[in-house]
mmCIF file of C-alpha atoms and ligand atoms in Angstrom:
data_model
loop_
_atom_site.group_PDB
_atom_site.id
_atom_site.type_symbol
_atom_site.label_atom_id
_atom_site.label_comp_id
_atom_site.label_asym_id
_atom_site.label_seq_id
_atom_site.Cartn_x
_atom_site.Cartn_y
_atom_site.Cartn_z
ATOM 1 C CA MET A 268 116.757 68.390 -80.442
ATOM 2 C CA VAL A 269 118.947 67.571 -83.423
ATOM 3 C CA ASP A 270 117.912 68.787 -86.243
ATOM 4 C CA ASP A 271 117.963 68.341 -90.108
ATOM 5 C CA THR A 272 120.596 71.020 -90.876
ATOM 6 C CA ALA A 273 122.660 69.542 -88.490
ATOM 7 C CA ARG A 274 122.502 65.811 -89.496
ATOM 8 C CA GLY A 275 125.894 64.775 -91.626
ATOM 9 C CA ARG A 276 128.445 66.917 -90.237
ATOM 10 C CA PRO A 277 130.701 66.026 -87.367
ATOM 11 C CA ILE A 278 128.850 65.431 -83.580
ATOM 12 C CA ASP A 279 131.448 66.860 -80.593
ATOM 13 C CA LEU A 280 130.758 66.166 -77.436
ATOM 14 C CA HIS A 281 133.068 67.781 -75.420
ATOM 15 C CA THR A 282 134.220 71.368 -74.938
ATOM 16 C CA HIS A 283 135.229 74.457 -72.669
ATOM 17 C CA SER A 284 134.609 77.776 -72.785
ATOM 18 C CA VAL A 285 135.424 80.852 -70.116
ATOM 19 C CA VAL A 286 132.527 80.006 -67.672
ATOM 20 C CA SER A 287 135.318 76.537 -66.656
ATOM 21 C CA ASP A 288 139.202 76.378 -68.206
ATOM 22 C CA GLY A 289 138.531 77.525 -71.676
ATOM 23 C CA THR A 290 140.160 80.507 -73.432
ATOM 24 C CA GLU A 291 136.626 81.287 -75.621
ATOM 25 C CA THR A 292 133.061 82.919 -74.484
ATOM 26 C CA PRO A 293 130.626 79.896 -75.231
ATOM 27 C CA ALA A 294 129.486 82.728 -78.219
ATOM 28 C CA GLU A 295 132.961 82.521 -79.382
ATOM 29 C CA LEU A 296 132.980 78.521 -78.578
ATOM 30 C CA VAL A 297 129.834 78.326 -80.890
ATOM 31 C CA ALA A 298 131.812 80.250 -83.843
ATOM 32 C CA ALA A 299 134.190 78.066 -83.469
ATOM 33 C CA ALA A 300 132.116 75.486 -83.798
ATOM 34 C CA LEU A 301 131.135 76.516 -87.333
ATOM 35 C CA ALA A 302 134.039 77.286 -88.650
ATOM 36 C CA ALA A 303 135.338 73.883 -88.087
ATOM 37 C CA GLY A 304 132.181 72.658 -89.931
ATOM 38 C CA LEU A 305 130.429 70.789 -87.159
ATOM 39 C CA GLY A 306 126.665 69.302 -87.329
ATOM 40 C CA THR A 307 126.672 68.908 -83.017
ATOM 41 C CA VAL A 308 128.917 70.326 -80.651
ATOM 42 C CA ALA A 309 127.884 69.547 -76.745
ATOM 43 C CA ILE A 310 129.533 72.338 -74.321
ATOM 44 C CA THR A 311 130.546 70.990 -70.852
ATOM 45 C CA ASP A 312 131.715 73.149 -68.436
ATOM 46 C CA HIS A 313 133.941 71.900 -65.252
ATOM 47 C CA ASP A 314 131.532 71.438 -62.779
ATOM 48 C CA SER A 315 128.993 74.109 -64.358
ATOM 49 C CA THR A 316 126.092 74.847 -66.530
ATOM 50 C CA ALA A 317 126.510 78.540 -66.716
ATOM 51 C CA GLY A 318 128.241 78.852 -70.331
ATOM 52 C CA TRP A 319 124.712 77.186 -71.514
ATOM 53 C CA ALA A 320 122.176 80.058 -72.645
ATOM 54 C CA GLU A 321 125.164 82.202 -73.996
ATOM 55 C CA ALA A 322 126.281 79.434 -76.395
ATOM 56 C CA ILE A 323 122.460 78.131 -76.978
ATOM 57 C CA ALA A 324 121.745 81.806 -78.223
ATOM 58 C CA ALA A 325 124.710 82.318 -80.110
ATOM 59 C CA ALA A 326 123.868 79.122 -82.210
ATOM 60 C CA GLU A 327 120.705 80.049 -83.038
ATOM 61 C CA GLY A 328 119.654 80.040 -86.681
ATOM 62 C CA THR A 329 122.925 79.050 -87.741
ATOM 63 C CA GLY A 330 122.188 75.180 -88.010
ATOM 64 C CA LEU A 331 124.664 74.513 -85.381
ATOM 65 C CA THR A 332 122.891 71.991 -82.483
ATOM 66 C CA VAL A 333 124.359 72.702 -78.916
ATOM 67 C CA LEU A 334 123.842 70.301 -76.633
ATOM 68 C CA PRO A 335 123.983 71.223 -72.570
ATOM 69 C CA GLY A 336 126.230 69.251 -71.310
ATOM 70 C CA LEU A 337 129.137 69.654 -68.276
ATOM 71 C CA GLU A 338 132.051 67.938 -67.006
ATOM 72 C CA LEU A 339 131.403 67.161 -63.245
ATOM 73 C CA SER A 340 134.729 66.473 -61.307
ATOM 74 C CA THR A 341 135.092 63.040 -58.924
ATOM 75 C CA GLN A 342 137.788 61.489 -57.215
ATOM 76 C CA LEU A 343 138.845 57.602 -57.303
ATOM 77 C CA GLU A 344 141.792 57.284 -54.209
ATOM 78 C CA TYR A 345 144.546 58.996 -55.328
ATOM 79 C CA ALA A 346 142.767 60.080 -59.290
ATOM 80 C CA SER A 347 140.679 62.599 -60.701
ATOM 81 C CA VAL A 348 137.660 60.803 -62.596
ATOM 82 C CA HIS A 349 135.634 63.219 -65.168
ATOM 83 C CA VAL A 350 132.210 61.745 -65.588
ATOM 84 C CA LEU A 351 130.505 63.981 -68.225
ATOM 85 C CA GLY A 352 126.480 64.995 -67.923
ATOM 86 C CA TYR A 353 124.289 65.549 -71.251
ATOM 87 C CA LEU A 354 120.681 67.332 -70.659
ATOM 88 C CA VAL A 355 120.795 67.106 -66.721
ATOM 89 C CA ASP A 356 118.611 69.544 -65.254
ATOM 90 C CA PRO A 357 120.490 72.904 -64.296
ATOM 91 C CA ALA A 358 118.394 74.169 -61.506
ATOM 92 C CA ASP A 359 118.105 70.701 -59.851
ATOM 93 C CA ALA A 360 118.856 71.394 -56.403
ATOM 94 C CA ASP A 361 121.186 68.579 -55.833
ATOM 95 C CA LEU A 362 123.287 68.540 -58.149
ATOM 96 C CA LEU A 363 123.489 72.532 -57.999
ATOM 97 C CA ALA A 364 124.525 71.970 -54.371
ATOM 98 C CA GLU A 365 127.702 69.650 -56.187
ATOM 99 C CA MET A 366 128.648 71.530 -58.366
ATOM 100 C CA SER A 367 128.342 75.015 -56.084
ATOM 101 C CA ARG A 368 130.751 72.972 -53.755
ATOM 102 C CA ILE A 369 133.304 71.453 -56.256
ATOM 103 C CA ARG A 370 133.873 75.207 -57.130
ATOM 104 C CA GLN A 371 134.630 75.795 -53.677
ATOM 105 C CA GLU A 372 137.102 72.986 -53.036
ATOM 106 C CA ARG A 373 138.815 73.929 -56.669
ATOM 107 C CA LEU A 374 138.963 77.889 -55.514
ATOM 108 C CA GLY A 375 140.574 77.324 -52.116
ATOM 109 C CA ARG A 376 142.330 74.847 -53.150
ATOM 110 C CA ALA A 377 144.197 76.820 -55.952
ATOM 111 C CA GLU A 378 144.742 79.123 -53.738
ATOM 112 C CA ALA A 379 146.496 77.175 -51.523
ATOM 113 C CA MET A 380 148.592 75.803 -54.170
ATOM 114 C CA VAL A 381 149.819 79.692 -55.503
ATOM 115 C CA GLY A 382 150.326 80.380 -51.829
ATOM 116 C CA ARG A 383 153.175 77.327 -52.191
ATOM 117 C CA ILE A 384 154.128 78.618 -55.387
ATOM 118 C CA ALA A 385 154.283 82.287 -54.495
ATOM 119 C CA LYS A 386 157.293 81.586 -52.036
ATOM 120 C CA ASP A 387 159.206 80.639 -55.233
ATOM 121 C CA TYR A 388 157.901 82.974 -57.875
ATOM 122 C CA ASP A 389 156.694 85.925 -57.993
ATOM 123 C CA LEU A 390 152.946 84.941 -58.113
ATOM 124 C CA SER A 391 149.730 86.584 -56.168
ATOM 125 C CA TRP A 392 146.480 84.494 -55.923
ATOM 126 C CA ALA A 393 145.448 88.787 -56.734
ATOM 127 C CA ASP A 394 147.365 87.550 -60.538
ATOM 128 C CA VAL A 395 145.131 84.484 -60.893
ATOM 129 C CA ILE A 396 142.165 85.677 -59.942
ATOM 130 C CA GLY A 397 142.622 88.694 -61.819
ATOM 131 C CA ARG A 398 142.301 87.115 -65.246
ATOM 132 C CA ALA A 399 139.785 84.555 -64.984
ATOM 133 C CA ALA A 400 135.972 85.219 -65.874
ATOM 134 C CA PRO A 401 133.356 86.000 -63.153
ATOM 135 C CA GLY A 402 132.420 82.999 -60.898
ATOM 136 C CA ALA A 403 134.514 79.982 -63.246
ATOM 137 C CA THR A 404 135.429 76.607 -61.790
ATOM 138 C CA ILE A 405 139.129 78.072 -60.899
ATOM 139 C CA GLY A 406 141.647 75.490 -61.700
ATOM 140 C CA ARG A 407 145.885 74.680 -62.371
ATOM 141 C CA PRO A 408 144.783 75.988 -66.148
ATOM 142 C CA HIS A 409 144.309 79.689 -64.528
ATOM 143 C CA ILE A 410 147.310 79.584 -62.511
ATOM 144 C CA ALA A 411 149.195 78.443 -65.438
ATOM 145 C CA ASP A 412 147.705 81.670 -67.594
ATOM 146 C CA ALA A 413 148.729 83.495 -64.546
ATOM 147 C CA LEU A 414 152.250 82.212 -65.008
ATOM 148 C CA VAL A 415 152.619 82.339 -68.432
ATOM 149 C CA ALA A 416 151.038 86.513 -68.871
ATOM 150 C CA LYS A 417 154.415 87.298 -65.258
ATOM 151 C CA GLY A 418 156.794 85.903 -67.998
ATOM 152 C CA ILE A 419 157.544 82.815 -65.948
ATOM 153 C CA LEU A 420 156.420 79.978 -67.913
ATOM 154 C CA PRO A 421 156.147 80.058 -71.722
ATOM 155 C CA SER A 422 152.784 77.772 -71.475
ATOM 156 C CA ARG A 423 150.166 75.771 -69.771
ATOM 157 C CA GLU A 424 152.029 72.857 -71.500
ATOM 158 C CA ALA A 425 155.261 74.320 -69.607
ATOM 159 C CA ALA A 426 153.126 74.739 -66.342
ATOM 160 C CA PHE A 427 151.380 71.308 -66.746
ATOM 161 C CA ARG A 428 154.711 69.539 -66.923
ATOM 162 C CA THR A 429 156.676 71.841 -64.514
ATOM 163 C CA ILE A 430 154.638 73.649 -61.911
ATOM 164 C CA LEU A 431 151.733 72.335 -61.714
ATOM 165 C CA ASN A 432 152.434 68.836 -61.934
ATOM 166 C CA TRP A 433 151.385 66.769 -58.928
ATOM 167 C CA ARG A 434 155.125 65.739 -58.479
ATOM 168 C CA GLY A 435 155.775 69.532 -58.793
ATOM 169 C CA GLY A 436 156.302 69.891 -55.031
ATOM 170 C CA TYR A 437 153.023 72.719 -55.443
ATOM 171 C CA TYR A 438 150.720 70.081 -55.935
ATOM 172 C CA GLN A 439 147.215 69.385 -53.705
ATOM 173 C CA PRO A 440 144.242 67.685 -54.889
ATOM 174 C CA HIS A 441 140.668 68.662 -54.312
ATOM 175 C CA ARG A 442 138.060 67.026 -53.011
ATOM 176 C CA ALA A 443 135.249 65.586 -55.004
ATOM 177 C CA PRO A 444 132.420 62.720 -54.749
ATOM 178 C CA LEU A 445 133.052 59.541 -55.358
ATOM 179 C CA PRO A 446 132.724 58.640 -59.336
ATOM 180 C CA VAL A 447 129.250 56.545 -58.387
ATOM 181 C CA THR A 448 127.931 59.822 -56.422
ATOM 182 C CA GLY A 449 128.486 61.786 -59.501
ATOM 183 C CA VAL A 450 126.705 59.257 -61.419
ATOM 184 C CA GLU A 451 124.081 59.077 -59.558
ATOM 185 C CA LEU A 452 123.910 63.232 -59.362
ATOM 186 C CA ILE A 453 123.587 63.317 -63.102
ATOM 187 C CA VAL A 454 120.961 60.700 -63.287
ATOM 188 C CA GLY A 455 119.344 62.127 -60.219
ATOM 189 C CA ALA A 456 119.095 65.530 -62.365
ATOM 190 C CA GLY A 457 117.404 63.560 -65.352
ATOM 191 C CA GLY A 458 120.799 63.402 -67.737
ATOM 192 C CA VAL A 459 123.208 61.114 -68.959
ATOM 193 C CA PRO A 460 126.548 60.103 -67.109
ATOM 194 C CA VAL A 461 129.440 59.345 -69.463
ATOM 195 C CA ILE A 462 132.936 58.860 -67.801
ATOM 196 C CA ALA A 463 134.826 61.155 -69.789
ATOM 197 C CA HIS A 464 138.119 59.682 -70.671
ATOM 198 C CA PRO A 465 138.392 56.356 -69.035
ATOM 199 C CA GLY A 466 141.716 55.101 -70.723
ATOM 200 C CA ALA A 467 144.082 58.450 -69.140
ATOM 201 C CA ARG A 468 146.671 56.976 -67.876
ATOM 202 C CA GLY A 469 146.096 58.513 -63.908
ATOM 203 C CA PRO A 470 143.082 57.236 -63.203
ATOM 204 C CA SER A 471 142.065 53.908 -65.618
ATOM 205 C CA SER A 472 143.661 51.495 -63.600
ATOM 206 C CA LEU A 473 141.918 52.153 -60.338
ATOM 207 C CA PHE A 474 138.750 50.592 -62.474
ATOM 208 C CA ASP A 475 137.805 46.934 -62.370
ATOM 209 C CA ASP A 476 134.952 44.246 -63.518
ATOM 210 C CA ARG A 477 133.208 45.587 -59.784
ATOM 211 C CA LYS A 478 133.784 49.320 -59.682
ATOM 212 C CA VAL A 479 132.681 49.431 -63.511
ATOM 213 C CA ARG A 480 129.381 46.741 -62.321
ATOM 214 C CA ASP A 481 128.773 49.638 -59.459
ATOM 215 C CA LEU A 482 128.771 52.631 -62.015
ATOM 216 C CA VAL A 483 126.051 50.594 -64.411
ATOM 217 C CA ALA A 484 123.564 50.023 -61.541
ATOM 218 C CA ALA A 485 124.081 53.958 -60.562
ATOM 219 C CA GLY A 486 123.013 54.769 -64.288
ATOM 220 C CA LEU A 487 126.167 55.027 -66.339
ATOM 221 C CA ALA A 488 124.894 55.517 -70.150
ATOM 222 C CA GLY A 489 128.337 55.437 -71.218
ATOM 223 C CA LEU A 490 132.391 56.425 -71.605
ATOM 224 C CA GLU A 491 134.173 58.359 -74.352
ATOM 225 C CA LEU A 492 136.164 55.151 -76.050
ATOM 226 C CA HIS A 493 137.834 57.948 -78.911
ATOM 227 C CA HIS A 494 139.971 60.777 -76.749
ATOM 228 C CA ARG A 495 143.527 61.545 -77.811
ATOM 229 C CA ASP A 496 144.307 60.542 -73.710
ATOM 230 C CA ASN A 497 143.148 57.359 -73.417
ATOM 231 C CA ALA A 498 145.895 55.391 -73.288
ATOM 232 C CA PRO A 499 145.965 53.099 -76.439
ATOM 233 C CA ASP A 500 146.766 49.954 -74.262
ATOM 234 C CA ARG A 501 144.148 50.694 -71.996
ATOM 235 C CA LEU A 502 141.456 51.079 -73.879
ATOM 236 C CA PRO A 503 140.684 47.781 -74.827
ATOM 237 C CA ARG A 504 139.764 46.294 -71.308
ATOM 238 C CA TRP A 505 137.308 49.645 -71.584
ATOM 239 C CA ARG A 506 136.054 48.469 -74.879
ATOM 240 C CA ALA A 507 135.139 45.020 -73.294
ATOM 241 C CA TRP A 508 133.095 46.712 -70.434
ATOM 242 C CA ALA A 509 131.435 48.600 -72.999
ATOM 243 C CA ASP A 510 130.144 45.955 -74.889
ATOM 244 C CA GLU A 511 129.327 43.871 -71.629
ATOM 245 C CA HIS A 512 127.470 46.819 -70.721
ATOM 246 C CA ASP A 513 126.035 47.435 -73.515
ATOM 247 C CA LEU A 514 127.275 51.578 -72.890
ATOM 248 C CA ILE A 515 126.496 54.337 -75.754
ATOM 249 C CA VAL A 516 130.710 55.080 -76.969
ATOM 250 C CA THR A 517 131.110 58.743 -77.295
ATOM 251 C CA GLY A 518 134.183 60.686 -79.006
ATOM 252 C CA SER A 519 135.392 64.061 -78.500
ATOM 253 C CA SER A 520 138.277 66.637 -78.956
ATOM 254 C CA ASP A 521 137.351 68.252 -74.736
ATOM 255 C CA TYR A 522 138.304 71.781 -76.908
ATOM 256 C CA HIS A 523 139.856 74.502 -75.199
ATOM 257 C CA GLY A 524 139.925 76.580 -77.644
ATOM 258 C CA ALA A 525 144.402 78.156 -76.822
ATOM 259 C CA GLY A 526 144.401 76.879 -73.437
ATOM 260 C CA LYS A 527 145.335 73.129 -75.428
ATOM 261 C CA PRO A 528 146.187 71.848 -78.867
ATOM 262 C CA ASN A 529 142.866 69.807 -79.097
ATOM 263 C CA ARG A 530 140.941 70.827 -81.967
ATOM 264 C CA LEU A 531 137.128 70.863 -82.723
ATOM 265 C CA GLY A 532 136.214 67.641 -84.412
ATOM 266 C CA GLU A 533 139.770 65.921 -83.796
ATOM 267 C CA HIS A 534 137.354 62.650 -82.670
ATOM 268 C CA THR A 535 133.743 62.503 -83.238
ATOM 269 C CA THR A 536 130.810 60.535 -82.283
ATOM 270 C CA ASP A 537 128.615 58.061 -84.425
ATOM 271 C CA PRO A 538 125.285 59.888 -85.095
ATOM 272 C CA ALA A 539 123.309 56.613 -83.836
ATOM 273 C CA GLN A 540 125.436 56.804 -80.298
ATOM 274 C CA LEU A 541 124.580 61.008 -79.976
ATOM 275 C CA ALA A 542 120.229 59.528 -81.128
ATOM 276 C CA ARG A 543 120.774 57.011 -77.451
ATOM 277 C CA ILE A 544 122.132 59.437 -75.543
ATOM 278 C CA LEU A 545 118.901 61.802 -76.821
ATOM 279 C CA GLU A 546 116.923 59.027 -75.946
ATOM 280 C CA ARG A 547 117.793 57.824 -72.785
ATOM 281 C CA ALA A 548 116.979 61.846 -71.176
ATOM 282 C CA ARG A 549 114.838 62.493 -69.136
HETATM 283 P P1 AMP B 11 142.728 70.080 -62.563
HETATM 284 O O1 AMP B 11 141.305 70.562 -62.512
HETATM 285 O O2 AMP B 11 142.677 72.276 -62.003
HETATM 286 O O3 AMP B 11 143.428 69.742 -61.798
HETATM 287 O O4 AMP B 11 143.331 70.834 -63.617
HETATM 288 C C1 AMP B 11 143.249 70.051 -65.021
HETATM 289 C C2 AMP B 11 142.661 70.495 -66.270
HETATM 290 O O5 AMP B 11 144.088 71.272 -66.715
HETATM 291 C C3 AMP B 11 142.064 69.352 -67.429
HETATM 292 O O6 AMP B 11 140.630 69.808 -67.762
HETATM 293 C C4 AMP B 11 142.719 69.308 -68.408
HETATM 294 O O7 AMP B 11 141.991 69.898 -69.270
HETATM 295 C C5 AMP B 11 144.041 70.721 -67.858
HETATM 296 N N1 AMP B 11 144.805 69.748 -68.219
HETATM 297 C C6 AMP B 11 145.738 69.048 -68.164
HETATM 298 N N2 AMP B 11 146.655 69.315 -68.712
HETATM 299 C C7 AMP B 11 147.101 70.070 -69.767
HETATM 300 C C8 AMP B 11 148.143 70.389 -70.480
HETATM 301 N N3 AMP B 11 148.822 69.922 -70.734
HETATM 302 N N4 AMP B 11 148.034 71.517 -71.237
HETATM 303 C C9 AMP B 11 146.705 72.385 -70.657
HETATM 304 N N5 AMP B 11 145.910 72.121 -69.777
HETATM 305 C C10 AMP B 11 145.982 70.981 -69.762
HETATM 306 ZN ZN1 ZN B 12 139.745 71.759 -68.894
HETATM 307 FE FE1 FE B 13 138.501 65.654 -68.270
HETATM 308 FE FE1 FE B 14 137.524 68.693 -70.339
#
């Protein structure tokens, strides 16, 4: 999977394209990864593997390795928990069905949020859906882009601080499976599950020894300990769990193109840890 040309160059295992809420096509994402000097980039769109073929084709002959993955939406109590899944079988029936269900849930939820926003602002569902790539996994960033296009707010950042914030008055969660179910689905599809940004403020405090043990028993392989959303005061417990269960430790940018300030390669994964991911895939 990782060839010699990629050796020695940075490894970034979490990025998004227009297949979900990134702003670049998979081919543009690959071009950006090359320009950033990466050796390996994982494409991990939310709840979709639809960008893989284009990204892999774009990287052919460039010396950049594309690691195919996804970021599966799961839900623990009131919080979203994201589970990265590397090297899943994209044709696995159970995973396909769940991804499709989640995308559908996200669509209904976004439309409901827009319905509420439209009572107070000049925004329609057509403004939102008309700007998204066909079949894209729809999220709040697409609503943000429409708010920006209509001149209502200056940026995604501003939208997440105000109208789209969970306390903003328009927020609605979307249904998703439990984290343990997400891990099982990824393992069932032959892939390698890694909890994304586990130390992020929202969900981090919902985990305890027992929940982590259950995830490991279900096949959890790793933790994304190097990520800008991990709160420094939350990291020690996750590091301890990584040691206790001998989990793979990854680092990534969570690049969304122009949609977020995150820059490619701002956090990276050690080659030995990537090797563990490749060994673990079936
Ligand atoms: P959703 O999944 O629809 O609830 O929206 C969450 C997504 O929005 C995540 O994938 C984040 O990458 C993105 N996001 C969260 N906060 C921000 C922000 N401040 N600016 C831009 N994108 C954000
Ligand atoms: Zn995103
Ligand atoms: Fe995430
Ligand atoms: Fe992400």
